[in-house]
Each structure stands twice: as structure tokens, then as C-alpha cells.
């Protein structure tokens, strides 16, 4: 099955994958970028957005999802960009099929294992999904109560239907069943020797897991750049990130 995707512009194929609990619109900063030079292909990952739900989910499968779209669009080789979980998916894709990846862009992610995050959010959202609230206020009050006032409600609400009853579009049961895979390390002993750029937020939680030398064991041509932001580098520092991407891609 093909993942849901939408294309913007014409040119070389740039496939973009969002992070956990996101959707293709999380990478909307690319829509009008590099027009005439790149066709941006924004993708809803499995169990996210308008893509299908499945219990089959690991980085090898997620990488093949990318190439299924590339094959469908008749692209032998592609450019890849991914944020967070999407960053790990595009890393795996480049490691699986280095001959099919022209350049690789990773936004605030490492190829290593690290402790689970957002599981409490997904568990609370699953409870809300099963209650099928009829008003946004009920949904908000429930999530804030479940998460002890720490819920980023606008972000969570984006994953629910636009009209009541408010049910989550994400495959929450499927994601929760696969947290071991989502936070696992990519298998070692493989390399992608193409041009690669990693962009990190200096204030991101990801910095504590960053090791440039160990990353270069997977990606020997990697360059590393840092912006003054948190985990959402492409939203917090959109113009700076686009400038870095322009220098890399053009």
C-alpha cells in the first residue's frame, strides 16, 4: 500500500518525512522552497495523518514506504529529508539503498537508541479517542487532566478529526505496540557515503544523545550544523534552516 502524500512544485524529487505524532503538514515549510528545482513530496507516515494503520512498523518497513512512493512516481533516485522519527526513517532508507539516495538531510535526530518519549501523550489520546467527545472543550479538559496540565493541546488536537465526534486520526494502538521499534538504534555495519547534512537545535533534548564521530560511522560524509532552537528546528528557525538547505541542495 502507498502512504498518503502530496506534491509541490516541479524538479528533482525531494521526499519529506515528519516525526512521531505529526503529519505531512509539519514539513509545510518546504512547500514553496526551491521552486523550479525540486519537487517536494510531503508524506504522511504509516499510522499518521491520512495514511493507513498497521501493526507492521519498524524503520526497515518505513524506509521501504519511501521507495514505494519513489517507484510509484517513477524516480530511480531521490533526495531525502526527515525530522525526528522521519529523520531516522530517511537514515535507514539511505543505509538500505545508498545507490538510490542522491543527498540526505536529517533534522534533529540521531541513529541511536534513546528513552521513550510521548508515550504518555499517546496513551491519553487513545483514552480520548475511545470517549469520542462531542466538543473541543471536553477534549481539551480531558487531555489536560490526564496529562496534568502539561499537554501541548494545539499539537495534540491536530491529530483529531475536525468535526465531532472527535476521534484521533493516528493509529495509536499500533504506535504504542511499536514503541520499542520507534526508539531503537539503527543496525550498525552499514554506511551511506553520499552527501549528508544534520541540523540540530542547540536547546533540543536530542543534544544529549548526539555523538558526531559515532554518526560518521554510518554517514562518513556528514556535516553538522546547529541553530538556536529546540527540537522543532524547521519551525523555530525556518529561514536559517532553509538557508542551510539551500546551500546544501542548490
CSV table of C-alpha atoms in Angstrom, one decimal:
chain,number,residue,atom,x,y,z
A,1,UNK,CA,0.0,0.0,0.0
A,2,UNK,CA,1.1,3.5,-0.7
A,3,UNK,CA,1.3,6.1,2.0
A,4,UNK,CA,-0.7,9.3,1.6
A,5,UNK,CA,1.4,12.1,0.1
A,6,UNK,CA,1.1,15.4,-1.7
A,7,UNK,CA,3.5,17.0,-4.2
A,8,UNK,CA,4.5,20.7,-4.6
A,9,UNK,CA,6.4,22.2,-7.5
A,10,UNK,CA,8.5,20.5,-10.2
A,11,UNK,CA,12.1,19.4,-10.4
A,12,UNK,CA,14.2,16.8,-8.6
A,13,UNK,CA,12.3,14.6,-6.2
A,14,UNK,CA,12.7,15.6,-2.5
A,15,UNK,CA,10.8,13.2,-0.3
A,16,UNK,CA,10.0,14.5,3.2
A,17,UNK,CA,9.0,12.5,6.3
A,18,UNK,CA,7.7,14.0,9.5
A,19,UNK,CA,8.2,12.9,13.1
A,20,UNK,CA,6.2,10.9,15.6
A,21,UNK,CA,2.6,12.2,16.2
A,22,UNK,CA,2.9,14.6,13.2
A,23,UNK,CA,1.7,14.6,9.7
A,24,UNK,CA,2.9,15.9,6.3
A,25,UNK,CA,1.9,19.4,7.1
A,26,UNK,CA,4.6,19.5,9.8
A,27,UNK,CA,7.1,20.0,6.9
A,28,UNK,CA,5.0,22.6,5.1
A,29,UNK,CA,7.9,25.0,5.3
A,30,UNK,CA,9.2,23.1,2.2
A,31,UNK,CA,6.1,23.7,0.1
A,32,UNK,CA,7.3,26.9,-1.6
A,33,UNK,CA,11.0,26.3,-1.2
A,34,UNK,CA,13.4,25.6,-4.2
A,35,UNK,CA,10.6,26.0,-6.7
A,36,UNK,CA,11.7,25.1,-10.2
A,37,UNK,CA,14.5,23.0,-8.9
A,38,UNK,CA,12.8,20.4,-6.6
A,39,UNK,CA,9.5,18.7,-6.4
A,40,UNK,CA,8.7,18.4,-2.7
A,41,UNK,CA,6.8,15.2,-1.8
A,42,UNK,CA,5.4,15.6,1.7
A,43,UNK,CA,4.3,12.2,3.1
A,44,UNK,CA,2.1,11.0,5.9
A,45,UNK,CA,3.9,8.2,7.6
A,46,UNK,CA,2.1,4.9,8.4
A,47,UNK,CA,-0.2,5.3,11.4
A,48,UNK,CA,-0.2,9.1,10.9
A,49,UNK,CA,-2.3,11.6,9.1
A,50,UNK,CA,-4.4,10.1,6.3
A,51,UNK,CA,-2.2,7.1,5.8
A,52,UNK,CA,-3.2,3.6,6.6
A,53,UNK,CA,-3.0,2.0,10.1
A,54,UNK,CA,-0.9,-1.2,10.7
A,55,UNK,CA,0.9,-3.1,13.4
A,56,UNK,CA,3.8,-3.6,11.0
A,57,UNK,CA,6.1,-0.7,11.8
A,58,UNK,CA,9.8,-0.6,12.0
A,59,UNK,CA,12.5,1.5,10.3
A,60,UNK,CA,13.2,-1.0,7.6
A,61,UNK,CA,9.5,-1.0,6.6
A,62,UNK,CA,9.3,2.8,6.9
A,63,UNK,CA,12.3,3.1,4.5
A,64,UNK,CA,10.5,0.8,2.0
A,65,UNK,CA,7.5,3.1,2.2
A,66,UNK,CA,9.6,5.9,0.8
A,67,UNK,CA,10.9,3.8,-2.1
A,68,UNK,CA,7.4,2.6,-2.8
A,69,UNK,CA,6.4,6.2,-3.4
A,70,UNK,CA,9.6,6.8,-5.4
A,71,UNK,CA,8.7,3.8,-7.6
A,72,UNK,CA,5.1,4.9,-8.0
A,73,UNK,CA,6.4,8.3,-9.2
A,74,UNK,CA,9.0,6.6,-11.4
A,75,UNK,CA,12.0,8.0,-9.7
A,76,UNK,CA,15.1,5.8,-9.7
A,77,UNK,CA,16.9,8.1,-7.2
A,78,UNK,CA,15.7,10.7,-4.8
A,79,UNK,CA,16.7,13.3,-2.2
A,80,UNK,CA,15.5,12.7,1.3
A,81,UNK,CA,14.7,14.9,4.3
A,82,UNK,CA,13.2,13.8,7.6
A,83,UNK,CA,12.6,15.3,11.0
A,84,UNK,CA,12.8,13.3,14.3
A,85,UNK,CA,11.3,9.8,13.7
A,86,UNK,CA,11.2,10.8,10.0
A,87,UNK,CA,14.9,11.6,10.2
A,88,UNK,CA,15.6,8.1,11.4
A,89,UNK,CA,13.4,6.7,8.7
A,90,UNK,CA,15.3,8.5,5.9
A,91,UNK,CA,18.7,7.5,7.5
A,92,UNK,CA,17.6,3.9,7.3
A,93,UNK,CA,16.4,4.4,3.7
A,94,UNK,CA,19.9,5.7,2.7
A,95,UNK,CA,21.6,2.9,4.5
A,96,UNK,CA,19.4,0.3,2.8
A,97,UNK,CA,19.6,1.6,-0.7
A,98,UNK,CA,22.6,4.1,-0.9
A,99,UNK,CA,22.6,3.9,-4.7
A,100,UNK,CA,19.1,5.4,-4.8
A,101,UNK,CA,19.7,8.4,-2.5
A,102,UNK,CA,21.4,11.4,-4.0
A,103,UNK,CA,21.6,13.5,-0.8
A,104,UNK,CA,20.4,13.1,2.8
A,105,UNK,CA,19.0,15.7,5.2
A,106,UNK,CA,18.3,14.9,8.9
A,107,UNK,CA,16.6,17.4,11.2
A,108,UNK,CA,17.3,16.8,14.9
A,109,UNK,CA,17.6,13.1,15.1
A,110,UNK,CA,20.4,10.5,15.8
A,111,UNK,CA,20.6,6.9,14.6
A,112,UNK,CA,21.0,5.7,18.2
A,113,UNK,CA,18.5,4.3,20.7
A,114,UNK,CA,17.2,6.7,23.4
A,115,UNK,CA,14.5,6.6,26.1
A,116,UNK,CA,10.9,6.6,25.1
A,117,UNK,CA,9.1,9.9,24.7
A,118,UNK,CA,5.5,10.9,24.1
A,119,UNK,CA,4.1,7.6,25.3
A,120,UNK,CA,2.0,9.3,27.9
A,121,UNK,CA,0.6,11.6,25.2
A,122,UNK,CA,-0.4,8.7,23.1
A,123,UNK,CA,-2.0,6.8,26.0
A,124,UNK,CA,-4.1,9.9,26.9
A,125,UNK,CA,-5.1,10.4,23.3
A,126,UNK,CA,-6.2,6.8,23.0
A,127,UNK,CA,-8.5,7.3,26.0
A,128,UNK,CA,-9.9,10.4,24.5
A,129,UNK,CA,-10.3,8.7,21.1
A,130,UNK,CA,-12.4,6.0,22.8
A,131,UNK,CA,-14.6,8.5,24.5
A,132,UNK,CA,-15.5,10.3,21.2
A,133,UNK,CA,-16.0,13.7,22.8
A,134,UNK,CA,-18.6,16.0,21.1
A,135,UNK,CA,-17.0,19.3,21.9
A,136,UNK,CA,-13.4,20.6,21.7
A,137,UNK,CA,-13.6,21.9,25.2
A,138,UNK,CA,-14.4,18.4,26.6
A,139,UNK,CA,-11.5,17.0,24.6
A,140,UNK,CA,-9.1,19.7,25.9
A,141,UNK,CA,-10.2,19.4,29.5
A,142,UNK,CA,-9.8,15.6,29.4
A,143,UNK,CA,-6.3,15.8,27.9
A,144,UNK,CA,-5.1,18.5,30.3
A,145,UNK,CA,-6.5,16.5,33.2
A,146,UNK,CA,-4.8,13.2,32.0
A,147,UNK,CA,-1.5,14.9,31.4
A,148,UNK,CA,-1.5,17.1,34.4
A,149,UNK,CA,-1.8,20.4,32.6
A,150,UNK,CA,1.4,19.8,30.5
A,151,UNK,CA,-0.4,18.9,27.3
A,152,UNK,CA,0.5,20.9,24.2
A,153,UNK,CA,-3.1,20.9,23.2
A,154,UNK,CA,-3.0,22.6,19.8
A,155,UNK,CA,-0.4,20.0,18.7
A,156,UNK,CA,-2.4,17.0,20.1
A,157,UNK,CA,-5.7,18.4,18.8
A,158,UNK,CA,-4.3,18.5,15.2
A,159,UNK,CA,-4.4,14.7,15.3
A,160,UNK,CA,-8.1,14.5,16.0
A,161,UNK,CA,-10.9,14.8,13.4
A,162,UNK,CA,-12.1,18.3,12.6
A,163,UNK,CA,-15.7,17.6,13.4
A,164,UNK,CA,-17.4,15.8,16.3
A,165,UNK,CA,-17.3,13.2,17.4
A,166,UNK,CA,-13.6,13.9,18.0
A,167,UNK,CA,-11.6,10.8,17.2
A,168,UNK,CA,-7.9,10.5,16.7
A,169,UNK,CA,-6.6,10.0,13.1
A,170,UNK,CA,-3.4,8.3,14.3
A,171,UNK,CA,-3.1,4.6,14.7
A,172,UNK,CA,-2.5,4.9,18.4
A,173,UNK,CA,-2.8,1.2,19.4
A,174,UNK,CA,-0.5,0.4,16.5
A,175,UNK,CA,2.1,3.0,17.5
A,176,UNK,CA,2.0,2.0,21.2
A,177,UNK,CA,2.6,-1.6,20.2
A,178,UNK,CA,5.8,-0.5,18.3
A,179,UNK,CA,7.5,1.9,20.7
A,180,UNK,CA,10.4,-0.5,21.0
A,181,UNK,CA,11.0,-0.2,17.2
A,182,UNK,CA,10.4,3.6,17.1
A,183,UNK,CA,13.2,4.3,19.7
A,184,UNK,CA,15.6,1.6,18.7
A,185,UNK,CA,19.1,2.0,17.2
A,186,UNK,CA,19.7,1.6,13.5
A,187,UNK,CA,21.7,-1.6,12.8
A,188,UNK,CA,25.4,-0.9,12.6
A,189,UNK,CA,27.9,-2.1,10.0
A,190,UNK,CA,26.3,-0.2,7.1
A,191,UNK,CA,27.3,3.1,5.6
A,192,UNK,CA,25.9,5.8,3.3
A,193,UNK,CA,28.7,7.7,1.7
A,194,UNK,CA,26.7,10.3,-0.1
A,195,UNK,CA,26.4,13.9,0.9
A,196,UNK,CA,24.6,14.2,4.3
A,197,UNK,CA,23.7,17.2,6.5
A,198,UNK,CA,22.5,17.0,10.1
A,199,UNK,CA,20.8,20.1,11.6
A,200,UNK,CA,20.3,20.2,15.4
A,201,UNK,CA,18.7,22.6,17.8
A,202,UNK,CA,21.1,23.7,20.5
A,203,UNK,CA,18.3,23.6,23.1
A,204,UNK,CA,16.8,20.3,21.9
A,205,UNK,CA,16.7,17.2,24.1
A,206,UNK,CA,18.4,15.4,21.2
A,207,UNK,CA,21.7,17.1,22.1
A,208,UNK,CA,22.3,14.7,25.0
A,209,UNK,CA,22.4,11.8,22.6
A,210,UNK,CA,24.5,13.4,19.9
A,211,UNK,CA,27.9,11.9,19.0
A,212,UNK,CA,29.3,13.3,15.7
A,213,UNK,CA,32.1,10.7,15.5
A,214,UNK,CA,29.7,7.7,16.0
A,215,UNK,CA,27.2,9.2,13.5
A,216,UNK,CA,30.1,9.3,11.0
A,217,UNK,CA,30.5,5.6,11.3
A,218,UNK,CA,27.2,5.4,9.5
A,219,UNK,CA,27.5,8.6,7.4
A,220,UNK,CA,31.2,9.4,6.8
A,221,UNK,CA,30.4,12.4,4.6
A,222,UNK,CA,28.1,14.0,7.2
A,223,UNK,CA,28.3,17.7,8.1
A,224,UNK,CA,26.8,19.1,11.3
A,225,UNK,CA,25.0,22.4,11.8
A,226,UNK,CA,23.4,23.9,14.9
A,227,UNK,CA,20.7,26.6,15.3
A,228,UNK,CA,19.3,28.3,18.4
A,229,UNK,CA,16.1,26.3,18.7
A,230,UNK,CA,14.5,23.3,20.4
A,231,UNK,CA,13.6,20.1,18.7
A,232,UNK,CA,11.4,21.7,16.0
A,233,UNK,CA,14.3,23.3,14.2
A,234,UNK,CA,12.4,23.9,11.0
A,235,UNK,CA,9.6,25.8,12.8
A,236,UNK,CA,11.7,27.7,15.3
A,237,UNK,CA,14.3,28.8,12.8
A,238,UNK,CA,12.6,28.3,9.5
A,239,UNK,CA,14.7,30.9,7.5
A,240,UNK,CA,18.0,29.7,8.9
A,241,UNK,CA,17.2,26.1,8.2
A,242,UNK,CA,16.1,26.9,4.6
A,243,UNK,CA,19.3,28.8,4.1
A,244,UNK,CA,21.3,25.8,5.2
A,245,UNK,CA,19.2,23.5,3.0
A,246,UNK,CA,19.7,25.9,0.0
A,247,UNK,CA,23.5,25.8,0.4
A,248,UNK,CA,23.3,22.0,0.6
A,249,UNK,CA,20.8,21.3,-2.2
A,250,UNK,CA,21.4,24.0,-4.8
